[in-house]
Short mmCIF file of C-alpha atoms and ligand atoms in Angstrom, two decimals:
data_model
loop_
_atom_site.label_atom_id
_atom_site.label_comp_id
_atom_site.label_asym_id
_atom_site.label_seq_id
_atom_site.Cartn_x
_atom_site.Cartn_y
_atom_site.Cartn_z
CA MET O 1 95.09 -83.82 339.02
CA CYS O 2 95.85 -82.79 335.80
CA CYS O 3 98.15 -85.55 333.84
CA TYR O 4 101.16 -83.05 332.96
CA THR O 5 102.29 -79.66 334.25
CA HIS O 6 104.61 -77.47 332.79
CA GLN O 7 105.96 -73.81 333.78
CA LYS O 8 104.91 -70.65 332.43
CA ASN O 9 106.97 -69.03 330.09
CA SER O 10 107.60 -65.26 331.23
CA THR O 11 108.82 -63.61 328.35
CA ALA O 12 106.59 -64.12 325.51
CA MET O 13 103.07 -64.01 325.32
CA SER O 14 101.62 -67.41 325.86
CA LYS O 15 97.96 -68.17 324.88
CA ALA O 16 96.64 -71.51 325.19
CA ILE O 17 93.18 -73.54 323.82
CA MET O 18 91.18 -74.70 326.53
CA TRP O 19 88.87 -77.02 324.97
CA PHE O 20 85.17 -77.83 326.37
CA ARG O 21 84.46 -81.36 325.80
CA ASN O 22 82.02 -83.12 328.74
CA ASP O 23 82.92 -80.32 331.08
CA LEU O 24 80.42 -77.60 330.16
CA ARG O 25 81.32 -75.82 333.71
CA LEU O 26 83.45 -72.80 335.13
CA THR O 27 83.39 -74.36 338.83
CA ASP O 28 85.91 -77.35 339.38
CA ASN O 29 87.31 -77.75 336.08
CA PRO O 30 90.78 -78.75 336.32
CA ALA O 31 91.64 -78.06 332.68
CA LEU O 32 90.30 -74.72 332.79
CA ASN O 33 91.78 -73.71 336.23
CA ALA O 34 95.49 -74.84 334.69
CA ALA O 35 95.04 -73.08 331.06
CA VAL O 36 94.00 -69.75 333.28
CA GLN O 37 97.39 -70.41 335.24
CA GLN O 38 99.66 -71.32 332.91
CA HIS O 39 98.94 -68.61 330.43
CA ASP O 40 98.12 -65.26 329.76
CA GLU O 41 95.08 -65.31 327.46
CA ILE O 42 93.58 -68.91 326.72
CA LEU O 43 91.07 -69.48 324.44
CA PRO O 44 87.38 -71.12 325.65
CA VAL O 45 86.82 -73.24 322.24
CA TYR O 46 83.60 -75.93 321.55
CA ILE O 47 83.52 -78.27 318.85
CA LEU O 48 80.33 -79.81 318.03
CA ASP O 49 81.74 -83.00 316.54
CA GLU O 50 79.81 -83.22 313.17
CA ARG O 51 80.17 -86.98 313.26
CA LEU O 52 77.65 -87.13 315.89
CA LEU O 53 74.97 -85.62 313.34
CA ARG O 54 75.21 -88.20 311.03
CA PRO O 55 73.63 -91.59 311.23
CA GLY O 56 75.14 -94.40 313.34
CA PRO O 57 75.92 -97.64 312.43
CA TRP O 58 72.43 -98.79 313.22
CA GLY O 59 71.01 -96.16 311.22
CA PHE O 60 69.44 -93.48 313.60
CA PRO O 61 70.99 -90.07 314.79
CA ARG O 62 74.31 -90.70 317.19
CA MET O 63 72.49 -87.18 319.13
CA GLY O 64 69.21 -87.01 318.97
CA ALA O 65 67.18 -83.88 319.79
CA TYR O 66 67.05 -84.08 323.09
CA ARG O 67 70.08 -83.72 323.88
CA LEU O 68 71.31 -81.43 320.76
CA LYS O 69 68.81 -79.14 322.99
CA PHE O 70 70.23 -79.88 326.09
CA LEU O 71 73.79 -79.36 325.20
CA LEU O 72 72.74 -76.33 323.54
CA GLU O 73 71.27 -74.90 326.85
CA SER O 74 74.47 -76.11 328.53
CA LEU O 75 76.53 -73.71 326.11
CA ALA O 76 74.45 -70.71 326.57
CA ASP O 77 75.35 -70.80 329.98
CA LEU O 78 78.60 -71.85 329.67
CA GLN O 79 78.60 -68.65 327.57
CA GLU O 80 76.83 -66.42 330.15
CA ASP O 81 79.19 -67.74 332.96
CA LEU O 82 82.52 -67.09 330.63
CA GLN O 83 81.09 -63.13 329.93
CA GLU O 84 80.94 -62.22 333.58
CA LYS O 85 84.54 -63.54 333.66
CA GLY O 86 85.46 -61.72 330.32
CA SER O 87 86.18 -64.22 328.59
CA GLN O 88 83.57 -65.72 325.70
CA LEU O 89 83.28 -68.91 323.86
CA LEU O 90 84.63 -69.85 320.37
CA PHE O 91 82.04 -72.46 319.18
CA LYS O 92 82.12 -74.10 315.90
CA VAL O 93 80.78 -77.29 314.14
CA GLY O 94 83.51 -79.59 312.44
CA VAL O 95 86.25 -82.73 313.98
CA PRO O 96 87.92 -81.59 317.12
CA GLU O 97 91.16 -83.08 316.21
CA THR O 98 91.11 -81.38 312.91
CA MET O 99 89.55 -78.28 313.70
CA LEU O 100 92.04 -77.61 316.75
CA PRO O 101 95.17 -77.64 315.34
CA GLN O 102 93.98 -75.09 312.66
CA ILE O 103 92.39 -72.94 315.17
CA ALA O 104 95.58 -72.73 317.45
CA GLN O 105 97.53 -71.89 314.40
CA SER O 106 95.03 -68.90 313.57
CA TYR O 107 95.23 -67.79 317.00
CA GLY O 108 98.71 -68.30 318.23
CA CYS O 109 97.81 -70.53 320.83
CA SER O 110 100.92 -72.70 321.48
CA ALA O 111 98.93 -75.81 323.76
CA VAL O 112 95.41 -77.42 324.29
CA TYR O 113 93.86 -77.96 327.83
CA ALA O 114 90.83 -80.48 328.55
CA SER O 115 89.20 -83.27 330.45
CA LYS O 116 89.95 -86.87 329.89
CA GLU O 117 87.47 -88.99 328.38
CA TYR O 118 88.18 -92.45 328.64
CA THR O 119 86.74 -94.24 325.64
CA HIS O 120 87.40 -95.54 322.21
CA GLU O 121 86.55 -92.82 320.41
CA GLU O 122 87.36 -89.86 322.39
CA LEU O 123 90.46 -91.33 323.10
CA GLN O 124 91.55 -91.75 319.45
CA ALA O 125 90.44 -87.89 319.21
CA GLU O 126 93.16 -86.90 322.02
CA GLU O 127 95.60 -89.31 320.10
CA ALA O 128 95.27 -87.70 316.96
CA LEU O 129 95.62 -83.98 318.51
CA GLN O 130 98.56 -85.11 321.02
CA ALA O 131 100.59 -86.02 317.49
CA LYS O 132 100.00 -82.28 316.22
CA LEU O 133 99.73 -79.89 319.66
CA GLU O 134 101.23 -80.18 323.09
CA CYS O 135 98.13 -81.08 325.23
CA TYR O 136 97.41 -81.21 328.80
CA PHE O 137 94.39 -83.34 330.03
CA SER O 138 92.71 -83.31 333.54
CA HIS O 139 90.76 -86.15 335.18
CA SER O 140 87.46 -83.65 335.48
CA LEU O 141 84.81 -86.30 335.04
CA LEU O 142 86.25 -88.68 337.97
CA LEU O 143 85.74 -88.76 341.56
CA THR O 144 88.92 -89.85 342.22
CA ALA O 145 92.15 -89.94 339.21
CA PRO O 146 93.69 -93.04 338.75
CA ASP O 147 96.70 -92.54 340.13
CA ASP O 148 94.99 -91.65 344.08
CA LEU O 149 93.85 -95.20 343.67
CA PRO O 150 94.67 -98.52 345.34
CA PHE O 151 95.03 -100.85 342.25
CA SER O 152 96.21 -99.95 338.88
CA ILE O 153 93.97 -100.03 335.72
CA ASP O 154 94.65 -103.21 334.28
CA GLN O 155 93.81 -104.65 338.24
CA VAL O 156 90.47 -102.76 338.54
CA PRO O 157 88.07 -105.18 340.04
CA GLU O 158 85.73 -106.61 338.17
CA VAL O 159 82.80 -106.93 340.96
CA PHE O 160 81.51 -103.42 341.80
CA THR O 161 81.15 -104.20 345.16
CA GLN O 162 85.56 -105.03 345.29
CA PHE O 163 86.07 -101.74 343.56
CA ARG O 164 83.55 -99.52 345.68
CA LYS O 165 84.95 -100.80 349.09
CA ARG O 166 88.33 -100.07 347.95
CA VAL O 167 87.11 -96.95 347.05
CA GLU O 168 85.90 -95.89 349.95
CA LYS O 169 88.51 -97.36 352.23
CA TYR O 170 91.62 -95.97 350.61
CA ALA O 171 90.32 -93.14 348.05
CA ARG O 172 90.43 -89.48 349.04
CA ILE O 173 87.79 -87.81 346.83
CA PRO O 174 89.32 -84.04 346.07
CA ASP O 175 87.49 -80.79 347.15
CA ALA O 176 85.74 -79.06 344.10
CA LEU O 177 88.01 -76.54 342.91
CA GLU O 178 86.78 -73.17 342.65
CA PRO O 179 86.45 -70.98 338.74
CA PRO O 180 89.23 -68.99 338.48
CA ASN O 181 88.43 -65.45 339.61
CA ALA O 182 89.02 -63.82 335.80
CA ILE O 183 89.70 -65.87 332.69
CA PRO O 184 91.92 -63.32 330.27
CA THR O 185 91.10 -64.28 327.11
CA VAL O 186 91.91 -64.08 322.94
CA GLY O 187 90.19 -61.78 321.05
CA PHE O 188 88.16 -62.31 318.41
CA ALA O 189 84.43 -61.63 317.17
CA SER O 190 82.21 -63.38 318.70
CA GLU O 191 78.96 -65.10 317.18
CA PRO O 192 75.75 -66.25 318.81
CA LEU O 193 75.08 -70.17 319.32
CA PRO O 194 73.46 -71.91 316.53
CA GLU O 195 69.86 -72.42 317.32
CA MET O 196 68.54 -76.33 316.26
CA ALA O 197 67.05 -75.56 313.33
CA SER O 198 70.17 -74.03 312.03
CA LEU O 199 72.32 -77.42 312.69
CA GLY O 200 69.31 -79.53 311.01
CA TYR O 201 67.77 -80.51 313.69
CA ASP O 202 63.43 -80.46 314.21
CA CYS O 203 62.56 -79.55 317.82
CA PRO O 204 60.39 -81.64 319.35
CA GLU O 205 57.61 -79.75 321.67
CA ALA O 206 58.04 -80.64 325.61
CA ASP O 207 56.03 -83.42 326.92
CA GLN O 208 53.81 -82.47 330.30
CA ARG O 209 54.11 -85.65 331.26
CA ALA O 210 58.29 -85.29 331.61
CA VAL O 211 59.66 -85.50 334.99
CA LEU O 212 61.13 -82.41 334.75
CA PRO O 213 61.00 -79.71 332.42
CA PHE O 214 64.56 -80.18 331.64
CA LYS O 215 66.96 -77.23 331.45
CA GLY O 216 70.54 -77.40 330.46
CA GLY O 217 73.37 -75.65 332.28
CA ALA O 218 75.54 -75.16 335.62
CA LEU O 219 72.69 -72.75 336.83
CA ALA O 220 69.85 -75.49 336.72
CA ALA O 221 72.17 -78.10 338.19
CA TYR O 222 73.06 -76.34 340.86
CA ASP O 223 69.26 -75.54 341.43
CA ARG O 224 68.61 -79.21 341.38
CA LEU O 225 71.14 -79.74 343.83
CA ASP O 226 69.64 -77.50 346.01
CA HIS O 227 66.44 -78.48 345.57
CA TYR O 228 67.11 -81.94 345.99
CA LEU O 229 69.05 -81.83 349.19
CA TRP O 230 68.18 -78.51 350.95
CA ASP O 231 65.07 -77.44 349.89
CA THR O 232 62.97 -79.93 350.38
CA ASP O 233 65.47 -82.96 351.89
CA HIS O 234 64.45 -85.43 349.18
CA ILE O 235 67.68 -86.89 349.59
CA ALA O 236 67.19 -87.75 353.20
CA THR O 237 64.24 -91.05 351.83
CA TYR O 238 66.17 -91.24 348.34
CA LYS O 239 67.12 -94.67 349.09
CA GLU O 240 63.03 -95.72 349.01
CA THR O 241 62.07 -93.86 346.71
CA ARG O 242 64.92 -94.27 343.82
CA ASN O 243 62.99 -97.06 342.44
CA GLY O 244 60.18 -94.77 341.36
CA LEU O 245 58.37 -93.67 337.94
CA ILE O 246 56.69 -91.03 337.88
CA GLY O 247 57.37 -87.28 339.06
CA ALA O 248 60.58 -85.16 339.39
CA ASP O 249 61.98 -86.24 342.77
CA TYR O 250 61.38 -90.19 343.21
CA SER O 251 65.71 -89.92 342.11
CA SER O 252 67.64 -86.83 341.89
CA LYS O 253 68.23 -86.21 337.81
CA PHE O 254 71.99 -85.53 338.48
CA SER O 255 72.43 -87.70 335.37
CA LEU O 256 71.35 -85.08 332.82
CA TRP O 257 73.77 -83.09 334.34
CA LEU O 258 76.80 -85.03 335.38
CA ALA O 259 77.00 -86.56 331.31
CA HIS O 260 77.36 -82.94 330.37
CA GLY O 261 79.36 -81.92 332.95
CA CYS O 262 77.30 -78.70 333.89
CA ILE O 263 77.93 -80.02 337.40
CA SER O 264 80.90 -82.57 338.49
CA ALA O 265 80.30 -85.67 340.18
CA ARG O 266 82.69 -84.37 342.89
CA ALA O 267 80.97 -81.18 343.81
CA ILE O 268 77.60 -83.51 344.12
CA TRP O 269 79.44 -85.95 346.69
CA HIS O 270 81.15 -82.83 348.80
CA GLU O 271 77.57 -81.26 348.77
CA VAL O 272 76.01 -84.72 350.20
CA GLU O 273 78.50 -84.71 352.74
CA ALA O 274 77.70 -81.25 353.82
CA TYR O 275 74.46 -81.91 354.20
CA GLU O 276 75.38 -85.19 355.72
CA ALA O 277 77.21 -83.26 358.64
CA GLU O 278 74.60 -80.32 358.38
CA ARG O 279 71.26 -81.96 358.30
CA LYS O 280 71.23 -85.70 357.97
CA SER O 281 73.44 -88.57 357.33
CA ASN O 282 71.13 -91.89 356.74
CA SER O 283 71.06 -94.68 354.47
CA SER O 284 69.87 -92.50 352.04
CA THR O 285 72.28 -90.19 352.14
CA TYR O 286 74.97 -92.85 351.65
CA TRP O 287 72.95 -94.49 348.73
CA MET O 288 73.73 -91.38 346.81
CA LYS O 289 77.50 -91.68 347.14
CA PHE O 290 77.01 -94.99 346.93
CA GLU O 291 75.01 -94.37 342.99
CA LEU O 292 77.37 -92.00 342.07
CA LEU O 293 80.62 -94.77 342.38
CA TRP O 294 78.46 -96.89 340.12
CA ARG O 295 78.83 -94.10 337.82
CA GLU O 296 82.65 -94.07 338.36
CA TYR O 297 82.94 -97.61 338.61
CA PHE O 298 82.18 -97.62 334.70
CA LYS O 299 84.57 -95.13 333.94
CA TYR O 300 87.17 -97.48 335.20
CA ILE O 301 85.77 -100.45 333.37
CA ALA O 302 85.77 -98.25 330.39
CA MET O 303 89.59 -97.39 330.84
CA LYS O 304 90.67 -100.77 331.58
CA HIS O 305 88.34 -102.84 329.02
CA GLY O 306 88.90 -100.21 326.14
CA ARG O 307 86.83 -101.09 322.88
CA LYS O 308 85.29 -103.92 324.04
CA ILE O 309 82.78 -102.49 325.64
CA PHE O 310 81.48 -101.87 322.40
CA PHE O 311 81.89 -105.68 321.17
CA PRO O 312 79.00 -107.82 320.33
CA GLY O 313 80.35 -110.36 323.41
CA GLY O 314 81.35 -107.47 325.56
CA ILE O 315 84.00 -107.62 328.19
CA GLN O 316 83.38 -111.51 328.30
CA ASP O 317 84.26 -112.28 324.70
CA LYS O 318 81.24 -114.35 325.06
CA ALA O 319 80.07 -115.86 321.55
CA VAL O 320 76.24 -115.01 321.48
CA ARG O 321 74.67 -115.14 317.94
CA TRP O 322 72.49 -112.26 318.21
CA ARG O 323 69.10 -111.80 316.16
CA ASP O 324 68.53 -109.01 313.70
CA ASN O 325 64.85 -108.57 313.43
CA ASP O 326 64.03 -104.54 312.21
CA LYS O 327 60.13 -105.21 313.30
CA LEU O 328 60.74 -106.22 316.53
CA PHE O 329 63.25 -103.22 317.28
CA HIS O 330 60.62 -100.86 315.93
CA LYS O 331 58.17 -102.09 318.59
CA TRP O 332 60.42 -102.24 321.01
CA ALA O 333 61.64 -98.64 320.30
CA THR O 334 57.79 -97.18 319.94
CA GLY O 335 56.66 -98.95 322.88
CA THR O 336 54.22 -101.28 320.59
CA THR O 337 55.12 -104.63 321.59
CA GLY O 338 52.57 -105.30 324.04
CA ASP O 339 54.02 -105.77 327.30
CA ASP O 340 52.02 -102.79 328.59
CA PHE O 341 55.05 -102.11 331.37
CA VAL O 342 58.13 -101.97 328.68
CA ASP O 343 55.55 -100.36 325.92
CA ALA O 344 55.33 -97.36 328.85
CA ASN O 345 58.91 -96.63 329.56
CA MET O 346 59.55 -96.48 325.81
CA ARG O 347 57.11 -94.54 325.09
CA GLU O 348 58.65 -92.08 327.90
CA LEU O 349 61.78 -92.22 326.50
CA LEU O 350 60.40 -91.74 322.76
CA TYR O 351 58.33 -88.59 323.79
CA THR O 352 60.73 -86.78 326.58
CA GLY O 353 64.35 -88.64 326.43
CA PHE O 354 64.25 -89.80 329.79
CA MET O 355 63.51 -92.94 331.80
CA SER O 356 64.05 -93.84 335.45
CA ASN O 357 66.69 -96.57 336.10
CA ARG O 358 64.11 -99.25 336.96
CA GLY O 359 62.37 -98.85 333.28
CA ARG O 360 66.02 -99.26 331.76
CA GLN O 361 66.89 -102.18 333.30
CA ASN O 362 64.07 -104.07 332.41
CA VAL O 363 63.30 -102.29 328.55
CA ALA O 364 67.20 -103.70 328.41
CA SER O 365 66.14 -107.05 329.74
CA TYR O 366 63.45 -107.14 327.51
CA LEU O 367 64.91 -106.44 324.14
CA VAL O 368 67.79 -108.70 325.29
CA HIS O 369 66.12 -111.79 327.07
CA GLN O 370 62.80 -111.59 325.24
CA LEU O 371 63.18 -110.13 321.70
CA LYS O 372 67.12 -112.18 321.57
CA GLN O 373 68.03 -108.33 319.95
CA ASP O 374 71.24 -107.36 319.87
CA TRP O 375 72.34 -105.35 322.69
CA ARG O 376 74.05 -102.68 321.22
CA LYS O 377 71.26 -101.57 319.36
CA GLY O 378 69.24 -100.92 322.19
CA ALA O 379 72.32 -98.89 323.63
CA ALA O 380 72.90 -97.11 320.37
CA TRP O 381 68.69 -96.09 320.61
CA PHE O 382 69.43 -94.84 323.95
CA GLU O 383 72.19 -93.13 323.06
CA ALA O 384 69.94 -91.12 320.26
CA LEU O 385 67.36 -90.63 322.40
CA LEU O 386 68.80 -89.85 326.27
CA ILE O 387 69.29 -86.51 327.39
CA ASP O 388 71.83 -87.84 329.79
CA TYR O 389 73.78 -90.31 327.97
CA ASP O 390 77.11 -91.18 329.25
CA VAL O 391 79.39 -93.82 327.05
CA ALA O 392 80.65 -95.70 329.74
CA SER O 393 77.48 -95.74 331.90
CA ASN O 394 75.08 -96.53 329.25
CA TYR O 395 77.51 -99.36 327.44
CA GLY O 396 78.12 -100.90 330.57
CA ASN O 397 74.89 -101.21 332.12
CA TRP O 398 73.97 -102.46 328.81
CA MET O 399 76.68 -105.16 328.46
CA TYR O 400 75.64 -105.69 332.17
CA ALA O 401 71.41 -106.02 330.53
CA GLY O 402 73.03 -108.29 327.70
CA GLY O 403 74.98 -110.76 330.03
CA VAL O 404 78.25 -109.88 328.53
CA GLY O 405 79.39 -107.45 330.97
CA ASN O 406 80.68 -107.59 334.97
CA ASP O 407 77.83 -109.51 336.29
CA PRO O 408 78.56 -113.29 335.50
CA ARG O 409 74.53 -113.85 335.74
CA ASP O 410 71.74 -113.50 333.20
CA ARG O 411 69.53 -111.12 335.23
CA VAL O 412 66.30 -111.50 333.25
CA PHE O 413 63.69 -109.44 334.62
CA ASN O 414 59.87 -110.18 334.54
CA THR O 415 58.31 -107.14 333.50
CA GLN O 416 55.10 -107.75 334.35
CA LYS O 417 55.78 -108.68 338.05
CA GLN O 418 58.30 -105.90 338.39
CA ALA O 419 54.87 -103.85 336.99
CA ARG O 420 53.12 -105.33 339.87
CA ASP O 421 55.69 -104.67 342.27
CA TYR O 422 56.50 -100.76 340.92
CA ASP O 423 53.54 -99.67 339.07
CA LYS O 424 50.85 -101.15 341.94
CA ASP O 425 48.02 -98.95 340.78
CA GLY O 426 49.12 -98.91 337.12
CA ALA O 427 49.25 -94.98 336.72
CA TYR O 428 52.46 -95.34 335.15
CA ARG O 429 51.18 -97.26 332.72
CA LYS O 430 48.01 -95.18 332.14
CA ARG O 431 49.98 -92.42 332.11
CA TRP O 432 52.14 -93.54 328.85
CA LEU O 433 49.58 -95.93 327.26
CA GLN O 434 45.57 -95.11 327.85
CA GLN O 435 46.17 -91.45 328.07
CA ASP O 436 48.76 -91.20 324.79
CA LYS O 437 47.19 -88.68 322.34
CA ARG O 438 51.03 -88.54 320.73
CA SER O 439 51.51 -91.33 317.53
CA PRO O 440 54.77 -93.39 318.46
CA ASN O 441 55.29 -94.15 314.98
CA ALA O 442 55.28 -90.94 313.90
CA TRP O 443 57.78 -89.73 316.52
CA PHE O 444 60.06 -92.71 315.84
CA GLU O 445 60.05 -90.87 312.20
CA ARG O 446 60.30 -87.51 313.25
CA LEU O 447 63.15 -88.76 316.14
CA THR O 448 65.05 -90.36 313.03
CA ALA O 449 64.51 -88.49 310.43
CA PRO O 450 68.21 -87.52 308.55
CA ILE O 451 69.50 -84.64 309.77
CA GLN O 452 69.32 -81.80 307.30
CA SER O 453 72.19 -79.66 306.00
CA VAL O 454 74.33 -78.50 308.84
CA SER O 455 75.59 -74.83 308.52
CA LYS O 456 78.93 -74.61 310.15
C1 FAD W 1 70.57 -100.06 330.19
C2 FAD W 1 70.96 -99.26 331.44
C3 FAD W 1 71.60 -97.94 330.49
C4 FAD W 1 71.98 -96.60 331.02
N1 FAD W 1 72.35 -95.82 330.28
C5 FAD W 1 72.75 -94.46 331.37
C6 FAD W 1 73.74 -93.76 330.40
O1 FAD W 1 73.60 -93.18 329.29
N2 FAD W 1 73.68 -92.04 331.09
C7 FAD W 1 73.57 -92.08 332.42
O2 FAD W 1 74.22 -91.24 333.47
N3 FAD W 1 72.98 -93.09 333.18
C8 FAD W 1 72.36 -94.38 333.10
N4 FAD W 1 72.22 -95.45 333.33
C9 FAD W 1 72.47 -95.50 334.70
C10 FAD W 1 70.97 -95.14 335.45
O3 FAD W 1 69.67 -95.54 334.91
C11 FAD W 1 71.16 -93.82 335.49
O4 FAD W 1 72.04 -92.90 335.53
C12 FAD W 1 69.47 -92.71 336.42
O5 FAD W 1 68.62 -93.13 335.95
C13 FAD W 1 70.25 -91.28 336.03
O6 FAD W 1 69.23 -90.98 336.90
P1 FAD W 1 69.20 -90.00 338.41
O7 FAD W 1 70.26 -89.05 338.02
O8 FAD W 1 67.77 -89.57 338.75
O9 FAD W 1 69.48 -90.94 339.26
P2 FAD W 1 69.55 -91.33 340.68
O10 FAD W 1 69.09 -92.42 341.05
O11 FAD W 1 69.51 -90.32 341.42
O12 FAD W 1 71.52 -91.27 340.75
C14 FAD W 1 72.58 -90.50 340.99
C15 FAD W 1 73.60 -90.55 340.38
O13 FAD W 1 74.04 -91.70 340.36
C16 FAD W 1 74.38 -92.01 339.07
N5 FAD W 1 73.92 -93.18 339.00
C17 FAD W 1 73.06 -94.21 338.90
N6 FAD W 1 72.53 -95.23 338.92
C18 FAD W 1 73.68 -95.60 338.13
C19 FAD W 1 74.07 -96.96 337.19
N7 FAD W 1 73.36 -97.66 337.06
N8 FAD W 1 75.11 -96.87 336.43
C20 FAD W 1 75.89 -95.81 336.70
N9 FAD W 1 76.14 -94.50 336.98
C21 FAD W 1 74.33 -94.33 338.14
C22 FAD W 1 74.07 -91.58 338.29
O14 FAD W 1 74.80 -90.57 337.51
C23 FAD W 1 72.76 -90.70 338.95
O15 FAD W 1 72.60 -89.27 338.10
C24 FAD W 1 71.62 -97.02 332.54
C25 FAD W 1 71.00 -97.16 333.36
C26 FAD W 1 70.22 -98.91 332.33
C27 FAD W 1 70.17 -99.86 332.59
#
């Protein structure tokens, strides 16, 4: 599973950094296991990338308040899990590839272990770090490592069905790893994790209409897995309910924890298979694995196409003249376009940081095909707001919606027909529009306000 391994130096005390990224867990974290196996002591580090706290190219934050809140909860949970193993987390705000070599020097660490990422900025950080330090990266975010697939990265099938069929036929999904028994750790003075306010963020009050009271961390992730499979059997009807819009259980909501790595896709996959073996196996249980393969596919598409997934013409190099109309965009983002199905979904996103897959497809299609706005601006708005933001899934799905991705057809959604099909009684639209006591404009201002000074 590791990209590289090396022999433990038996004479000198060897120390290494375990750099946590989007893998905030001890279970099934191959980078962590490798670091613990290969070194006498490790230093668990998380660096909140300060570049994500500044406005992005479209003027709104790269990481909005909803995601930051979930991230801090996930880090607090990781901190507790580390403490149970006799360890602790060193938290910093800064630029990881600059800070990690400094930290390594201060604490006498000779190497960095981390989970590999697959998108441009993250790869640039890895490259910069590798120029200064010995680095060992593991494929912890994937179901199957590239070397275990029957095709090279440049031959990754462009069409999902072809990708899925080949993975299903040839790939074996490795078992999830147990966490290390103990984590011998470099000594340092522990400091509490920061609050949202000390990072310059206004913490939005929870909206009671949200699908879940979102809570970050591995503990909450495994609770959710137990709930969806063993406690309620919702997994056994997932295929029929997954296009729902209201409530906790029409879909799994695993994306929140997967995006932050509180749980691995492999752990979910094998739990579904355990459920199939012990309780029930049907088209719904299969469909959960099918959807996890979509997530996998977009990671491989990102590996194959590199920076193109962020280009206006996407991986098709399509020449499209996108319009840039701030007023129209503002109406879309605040859920005030006049299309009630789009507006209800956009308000749910604005007030909670989550939206169903059905909603995401409709609002993306509307922005691109009705309003003719640049799909990348929509993707950046999702990046700012979504708790479950995942670079490859977000940009991959948005390219799809924009007609510049892996789907050669332009999929234009008829949002009013979709509303009739998926919100027959209008309950969803009523919930987010008629019963809305919040002001979408005020929320837009609040969530896009410049972040106050960051204390490091
Ligand atoms: C425009 C657009 C943007 C999106 N942005 C993101 C994003 O930033 N992060 C993200 O995780 N998903 C994204 N998705 C995919 C999908 O909408 C979410 O994964 C899903 O709604 C999450 O809810 P769930 O966990 O209950 O999903 P479920 O229906 O329960 O699916 C189980 C898991 O399968 C995976 N999955 C399901 N559908 C997709 C899909 N279309 N693409 C990739 N993986 C999928 C997710 O990991 C999900 O948790 C996007 C979809 C669209 C159309």
